[in-house]
């Protein structure tokens, strides 16, 4: 018996990095995973991997910042599985595609707008697309991915930090609105995580520096976030909503 047996959970940005680790971890606990991503072949590859270990999964191609795509994502999940129990809003402009790391005055306005459209409007749109089905079901689990950079006030990418702060505000407001429908809305704030398939020397160096600020002094990897995501999608978190769990090896404590 898994903790998520037969729950249908959508993971946006599930084709790569931490999103991929969420897909594998949720499936291991019995979930049927909908791998939603801009990168169709990447999503299909994750579904193939899940199929090899006996899990039922579906790949959906789409852009979380486009309303029609998010509606199509929810419809595809309903058509295939007949229910939506969970949504992990993980897709973001962060590494794929890469965010500019510059002083805030140098952030191009178009990049600011695009990043807000994906990282913030995308969370709103995906929630809006699945919530009618969750209300009809009488339950649901929404997990929004924020970032430890919000608490740290990290420099050189103010648009990213701002978008991830918005995710926390949205999580709290929507948690209050959806509580009466038995829908939990929580957030995870990961620390700096080595999530790319090929990690550059610069990233390794950033990880080594961040390690020193942690209580647990080692590099953070995607699998470090999976247990928290499973918990927030499971019945174990039924009386918890509007919260942000920081998973960063104890770099921030609050
Ligand atoms: N890696 C870290 O250090 C770290 C730290 C804190 C928070 N986070 C957050 O965790 C999440 C995952 O991080 P990651 O490092 O695996 O990210 P990543 O950039 O490696 O992967 C993002 C995934 O989202 C997909 N994607 C991007 N834009 C999309 C769109 N518009 N529509 C649909 N899919 C889209 C990409 O194709 C990719 O599969 C992100 O929300 C990120 O902001 C990451």
Short mmCIF file of C-alpha atoms and ligand atoms in Angstrom, two decimals:
data_model
loop_
_atom_site.label_atom_id
_atom_site.label_comp_id
_atom_site.label_asym_id
_atom_site.label_seq_id
_atom_site.Cartn_x
_atom_site.Cartn_y
_atom_site.Cartn_z
CA UNK A 1 0.00 0.00 0.00
CA UNK A 2 1.31 3.42 -0.96
CA UNK A 3 0.40 6.70 0.74
CA UNK A 4 -1.04 8.03 -2.54
CA UNK A 5 -2.69 4.91 -3.96
CA UNK A 6 -4.84 5.79 -6.99
CA UNK A 7 -4.62 9.55 -6.41
CA UNK A 8 -4.30 11.47 -9.65
CA UNK A 9 -1.70 14.20 -9.31
CA UNK A 10 -0.60 16.74 -11.93
CA UNK A 11 3.01 17.93 -11.78
CA UNK A 12 3.75 20.99 -13.92
CA UNK A 13 7.33 21.25 -15.13
CA UNK A 14 7.52 17.50 -14.51
CA UNK A 15 9.87 16.71 -17.40
CA UNK A 16 13.09 17.79 -15.73
CA UNK A 17 14.90 18.47 -12.50
CA UNK A 18 12.97 18.61 -9.25
CA UNK A 19 9.63 18.20 -11.08
CA UNK A 20 10.82 14.89 -12.50
CA UNK A 21 11.82 13.75 -9.01
CA UNK A 22 8.33 14.66 -7.73
CA UNK A 23 6.78 12.54 -10.53
CA UNK A 24 8.93 9.49 -9.68
CA UNK A 25 8.38 9.90 -5.92
CA UNK A 26 4.59 10.34 -6.16
CA UNK A 27 4.30 7.32 -8.46
CA UNK A 28 6.35 5.22 -6.02
CA UNK A 29 3.63 5.97 -3.44
CA UNK A 30 0.92 4.75 -5.82
CA UNK A 31 -0.15 7.99 -7.54
CA UNK A 32 -1.16 8.23 -11.17
CA UNK A 33 0.91 11.14 -12.38
CA UNK A 34 0.14 13.66 -15.10
CA UNK A 35 3.49 15.00 -16.30
CA UNK A 36 2.74 18.47 -17.70
CA UNK A 37 5.52 20.42 -19.40
CA UNK A 38 6.45 22.70 -22.28
CA UNK A 39 8.88 19.97 -23.31
CA UNK A 40 6.71 17.20 -24.78
CA UNK A 41 9.48 14.65 -25.49
CA UNK A 42 10.86 15.26 -21.98
CA UNK A 43 7.43 14.61 -20.43
CA UNK A 44 7.00 11.47 -22.58
CA UNK A 45 10.38 10.20 -21.40
CA UNK A 46 9.29 10.53 -17.75
CA UNK A 47 6.03 8.71 -18.53
CA UNK A 48 8.04 5.88 -20.18
CA UNK A 49 10.25 5.62 -17.08
CA UNK A 50 7.16 5.45 -14.87
CA UNK A 51 5.59 2.84 -17.15
CA UNK A 52 8.67 0.63 -16.85
CA UNK A 53 8.09 0.44 -13.09
CA UNK A 54 4.39 -0.35 -13.57
CA UNK A 55 2.90 3.12 -12.96
CA UNK A 56 0.09 4.59 -15.00
CA UNK A 57 1.02 8.11 -16.14
CA UNK A 58 0.12 10.66 -18.79
CA UNK A 59 2.21 13.31 -20.56
CA UNK A 60 0.59 16.65 -21.41
CA UNK A 61 2.34 19.36 -23.44
CA UNK A 62 1.49 22.96 -22.65
CA UNK A 63 2.51 26.32 -21.32
CA UNK A 64 1.28 27.09 -17.79
CA UNK A 65 1.04 30.79 -18.64
CA UNK A 66 -1.55 30.16 -21.38
CA UNK A 67 -5.16 29.81 -20.12
CA UNK A 68 -6.26 27.41 -22.90
CA UNK A 69 -3.26 25.16 -22.23
CA UNK A 70 -4.06 24.90 -18.53
CA UNK A 71 -7.72 24.11 -19.26
CA UNK A 72 -6.56 21.45 -21.75
CA UNK A 73 -4.21 20.00 -19.11
CA UNK A 74 -7.07 19.58 -16.62
CA UNK A 75 -9.34 18.14 -19.32
CA UNK A 76 -6.68 15.62 -20.41
CA UNK A 77 -6.29 14.46 -16.80
CA UNK A 78 -10.07 14.13 -16.38
CA UNK A 79 -10.51 12.34 -19.73
CA UNK A 80 -7.82 9.80 -18.90
CA UNK A 81 -8.30 9.27 -15.16
CA UNK A 82 -11.73 10.76 -14.31
CA UNK A 83 -10.50 12.73 -11.29
CA UNK A 84 -7.84 15.19 -10.11
CA UNK A 85 -6.69 14.79 -6.52
CA UNK A 86 -3.57 16.92 -6.54
CA UNK A 87 -1.62 19.59 -8.37
CA UNK A 88 2.03 20.48 -7.85
CA UNK A 89 2.69 23.89 -9.38
CA UNK A 90 6.38 23.39 -10.06
CA UNK A 91 6.93 24.83 -13.58
CA UNK A 92 8.88 28.06 -13.53
CA UNK A 93 11.33 30.17 -15.42
CA UNK A 94 14.45 29.37 -13.42
CA UNK A 95 16.99 27.20 -15.22
CA UNK A 96 15.03 25.83 -18.19
CA UNK A 97 14.63 28.54 -19.53
CA UNK A 98 17.39 30.30 -17.63
CA UNK A 99 16.65 33.47 -15.70
CA UNK A 100 18.98 36.49 -16.10
CA UNK A 101 21.22 37.02 -13.08
CA UNK A 102 21.76 40.80 -13.09
CA UNK A 103 21.20 43.81 -10.79
CA UNK A 104 17.50 44.68 -10.72
CA UNK A 105 17.88 47.85 -12.83
CA UNK A 106 19.18 45.72 -15.69
CA UNK A 107 16.33 43.21 -15.82
CA UNK A 108 14.67 43.61 -19.24
CA UNK A 109 10.99 44.57 -18.82
CA UNK A 110 9.95 41.81 -21.23
CA UNK A 111 11.78 39.23 -19.12
CA UNK A 112 10.15 40.58 -15.94
CA UNK A 113 6.71 40.23 -17.55
CA UNK A 114 7.38 36.78 -18.99
CA UNK A 115 8.73 35.48 -15.70
CA UNK A 116 5.68 36.78 -13.81
CA UNK A 117 3.44 35.20 -16.46
CA UNK A 118 4.98 31.76 -15.98
CA UNK A 119 5.96 31.75 -12.29
CA UNK A 120 2.91 33.54 -10.90
CA UNK A 121 0.08 33.71 -13.43
CA UNK A 122 0.85 30.07 -14.28
CA UNK A 123 0.17 29.04 -10.67
CA UNK A 124 -3.12 30.97 -10.71
CA UNK A 125 -4.19 29.49 -14.06
CA UNK A 126 -3.35 25.89 -13.15
CA UNK A 127 -5.23 26.20 -9.84
CA UNK A 128 -8.19 27.75 -11.65
CA UNK A 129 -8.22 24.89 -14.14
CA UNK A 130 -8.26 22.04 -11.58
CA UNK A 131 -10.26 23.49 -8.69
CA UNK A 132 -13.76 22.89 -10.18
CA UNK A 133 -12.91 19.16 -10.38
CA UNK A 134 -11.53 19.14 -6.84
CA UNK A 135 -14.65 20.91 -5.53
CA UNK A 136 -16.82 18.29 -7.26
CA UNK A 137 -14.67 15.56 -5.66
CA UNK A 138 -14.96 17.21 -2.23
CA UNK A 139 -11.20 17.22 -1.63
CA UNK A 140 -7.89 18.24 -3.14
CA UNK A 141 -4.23 18.96 -2.51
CA UNK A 142 -2.45 21.90 -4.12
CA UNK A 143 1.29 22.35 -3.60
CA UNK A 144 2.85 25.55 -4.92
CA UNK A 145 6.62 25.71 -5.33
CA UNK A 146 8.15 28.89 -3.93
CA UNK A 147 11.84 29.35 -3.10
CA UNK A 148 14.15 29.92 -0.15
CA UNK A 149 15.40 33.01 -2.00
CA UNK A 150 12.29 34.83 -0.68
CA UNK A 151 13.51 34.51 2.92
CA UNK A 152 17.11 35.12 2.00
CA UNK A 153 16.41 38.17 -0.21
CA UNK A 154 18.82 36.78 -2.78
CA UNK A 155 20.36 39.36 -5.10
CA UNK A 156 20.80 39.48 -8.89
CA UNK A 157 17.41 38.07 -9.84
CA UNK A 158 14.78 40.27 -8.21
CA UNK A 159 12.06 39.24 -10.68
CA UNK A 160 12.45 35.57 -9.73
CA UNK A 161 12.49 36.31 -5.97
CA UNK A 162 9.44 38.57 -6.33
CA UNK A 163 7.50 35.94 -8.27
CA UNK A 164 8.27 33.31 -5.62
CA UNK A 165 7.14 35.69 -2.84
CA UNK A 166 3.90 36.11 -4.79
CA UNK A 167 3.47 32.34 -4.77
CA UNK A 168 3.40 32.41 -0.94
CA UNK A 169 0.79 35.21 -0.87
CA UNK A 170 -1.35 33.39 -3.40
CA UNK A 171 -1.04 30.16 -1.40
CA UNK A 172 -2.33 31.83 1.77
CA UNK A 173 -5.22 33.69 0.11
CA UNK A 174 -6.42 30.67 -1.85
CA UNK A 175 -6.01 28.32 1.14
CA UNK A 176 -8.58 30.46 2.99
CA UNK A 177 -10.95 30.44 0.03
CA UNK A 178 -10.76 26.70 -0.52
CA UNK A 179 -10.73 25.41 3.06
CA UNK A 180 -14.49 24.96 3.11
CA UNK A 181 -14.15 22.68 0.08
CA UNK A 182 -11.65 20.45 1.87
CA UNK A 183 -8.88 21.54 -0.50
CA UNK A 184 -5.47 22.08 1.10
CA UNK A 185 -3.16 24.67 -0.43
CA UNK A 186 0.43 24.71 0.80
CA UNK A 187 3.83 25.76 -0.50
CA UNK A 188 7.36 24.37 -0.46
CA UNK A 189 10.39 26.68 -0.46
CA UNK A 190 13.40 24.67 -1.64
CA UNK A 191 16.97 25.74 -1.02
CA UNK A 192 19.54 25.83 -3.82
CA UNK A 193 19.21 22.39 -5.41
CA UNK A 194 21.48 20.70 -7.96
CA UNK A 195 18.68 19.93 -10.38
CA UNK A 196 20.18 20.07 -13.86
CA UNK A 197 21.22 16.86 -15.63
CA UNK A 198 24.58 18.45 -16.40
CA UNK A 199 25.86 20.60 -13.57
CA UNK A 200 28.36 23.32 -14.40
CA UNK A 201 31.42 24.20 -12.32
CA UNK A 202 29.74 27.56 -11.44
CA UNK A 203 26.70 25.77 -10.03
CA UNK A 204 28.86 23.38 -8.04
CA UNK A 205 30.73 26.35 -6.60
CA UNK A 206 27.43 28.13 -5.69
CA UNK A 207 26.27 24.91 -4.03
CA UNK A 208 29.52 24.62 -2.04
CA UNK A 209 29.12 28.20 -0.77
CA UNK A 210 25.45 27.65 0.15
CA UNK A 211 26.39 24.43 1.97
CA UNK A 212 28.34 26.41 4.55
CA UNK A 213 25.18 28.32 5.55
CA UNK A 214 23.25 25.12 6.18
CA UNK A 215 22.85 23.22 9.41
CA UNK A 216 23.15 20.06 7.31
CA UNK A 217 26.32 20.63 5.34
CA UNK A 218 25.87 18.88 2.03
CA UNK A 219 24.59 19.66 -1.45
CA UNK A 220 20.79 19.64 -1.86
CA UNK A 221 19.48 17.27 -4.55
CA UNK A 222 15.96 16.92 -6.06
CA UNK A 223 15.22 13.81 -3.96
CA UNK A 224 15.54 15.96 -0.81
CA UNK A 225 12.22 17.61 -1.73
CA UNK A 226 10.20 14.52 -2.56
CA UNK A 227 9.19 13.50 0.98
CA UNK A 228 7.67 16.92 1.67
CA UNK A 229 5.73 16.86 -1.61
CA UNK A 230 4.40 13.36 -0.86
CA UNK A 231 3.40 14.47 2.65
CA UNK A 232 1.54 17.53 1.31
CA UNK A 233 -0.30 15.38 -1.27
CA UNK A 234 -1.24 12.71 1.29
CA UNK A 235 -3.85 12.45 4.03
CA UNK A 236 -1.08 13.02 6.58
CA UNK A 237 -1.39 16.77 5.91
CA UNK A 238 -5.20 16.96 5.93
CA UNK A 239 -5.37 19.59 8.70
CA UNK A 240 -2.60 21.77 7.32
CA UNK A 241 -3.20 24.59 4.86
CA UNK A 242 -1.78 27.98 3.87
CA UNK A 243 1.68 26.96 5.07
CA UNK A 244 5.12 27.25 3.50
CA UNK A 245 7.60 24.51 4.35
CA UNK A 246 11.24 25.48 3.89
CA UNK A 247 13.31 22.49 2.78
CA UNK A 248 16.92 23.66 2.64
CA UNK A 249 18.99 21.71 5.14
CA UNK A 250 18.47 24.38 7.78
CA UNK A 251 19.86 27.42 5.96
CA UNK A 252 16.82 29.49 6.98
CA UNK A 253 15.01 28.91 10.25
CA UNK A 254 11.72 30.60 11.03
N1 LIG B 1 16.78 24.22 -8.32
C1 LIG B 1 16.78 25.08 -7.32
O1 LIG B 1 17.83 25.46 -6.77
C2 LIG B 1 15.48 25.66 -6.83
C3 LIG B 1 15.48 26.36 -5.61
C4 LIG B 1 14.28 26.90 -5.16
C5 LIG B 1 13.12 26.74 -5.89
N2 LIG B 1 13.16 26.07 -7.07
C6 LIG B 1 11.91 25.93 -7.81
O2 LIG B 1 11.62 24.55 -7.96
C7 LIG B 1 10.98 24.33 -9.22
C8 LIG B 1 11.78 23.33 -10.04
O3 LIG B 1 13.13 23.76 -10.12
P1 LIG B 1 14.14 23.11 -11.16
O4 LIG B 1 15.49 23.55 -10.75
O5 LIG B 1 13.86 21.66 -11.33
O6 LIG B 1 13.68 23.91 -12.47
P2 LIG B 1 14.14 23.72 -13.96
O7 LIG B 1 14.26 25.10 -14.53
O8 LIG B 1 15.31 22.81 -14.04
O9 LIG B 1 12.90 22.97 -14.63
C9 LIG B 1 11.70 23.65 -14.87
C10 LIG B 1 10.75 22.75 -15.64
O10 LIG B 1 9.59 23.53 -15.94
C11 LIG B 1 9.32 23.47 -17.34
N3 LIG B 1 8.73 24.73 -17.75
C12 LIG B 1 9.34 25.94 -17.83
N4 LIG B 1 8.48 26.87 -18.24
C13 LIG B 1 7.29 26.24 -18.44
C14 LIG B 1 6.00 26.68 -18.87
N5 LIG B 1 5.79 27.95 -19.19
N6 LIG B 1 5.00 25.76 -18.93
C15 LIG B 1 5.21 24.47 -18.62
N7 LIG B 1 6.42 23.99 -18.21
C16 LIG B 1 7.45 24.88 -18.12
C17 LIG B 1 10.68 23.21 -18.00
O11 LIG B 1 10.55 22.65 -19.29
C18 LIG B 1 11.31 22.27 -16.98
O12 LIG B 1 10.91 20.92 -17.20
C19 LIG B 1 10.85 25.71 -9.87
O13 LIG B 1 9.60 26.26 -9.53
C20 LIG B 1 11.95 26.49 -9.22
O14 LIG B 1 11.70 27.88 -9.25
C21 LIG B 1 14.30 25.52 -7.56
#
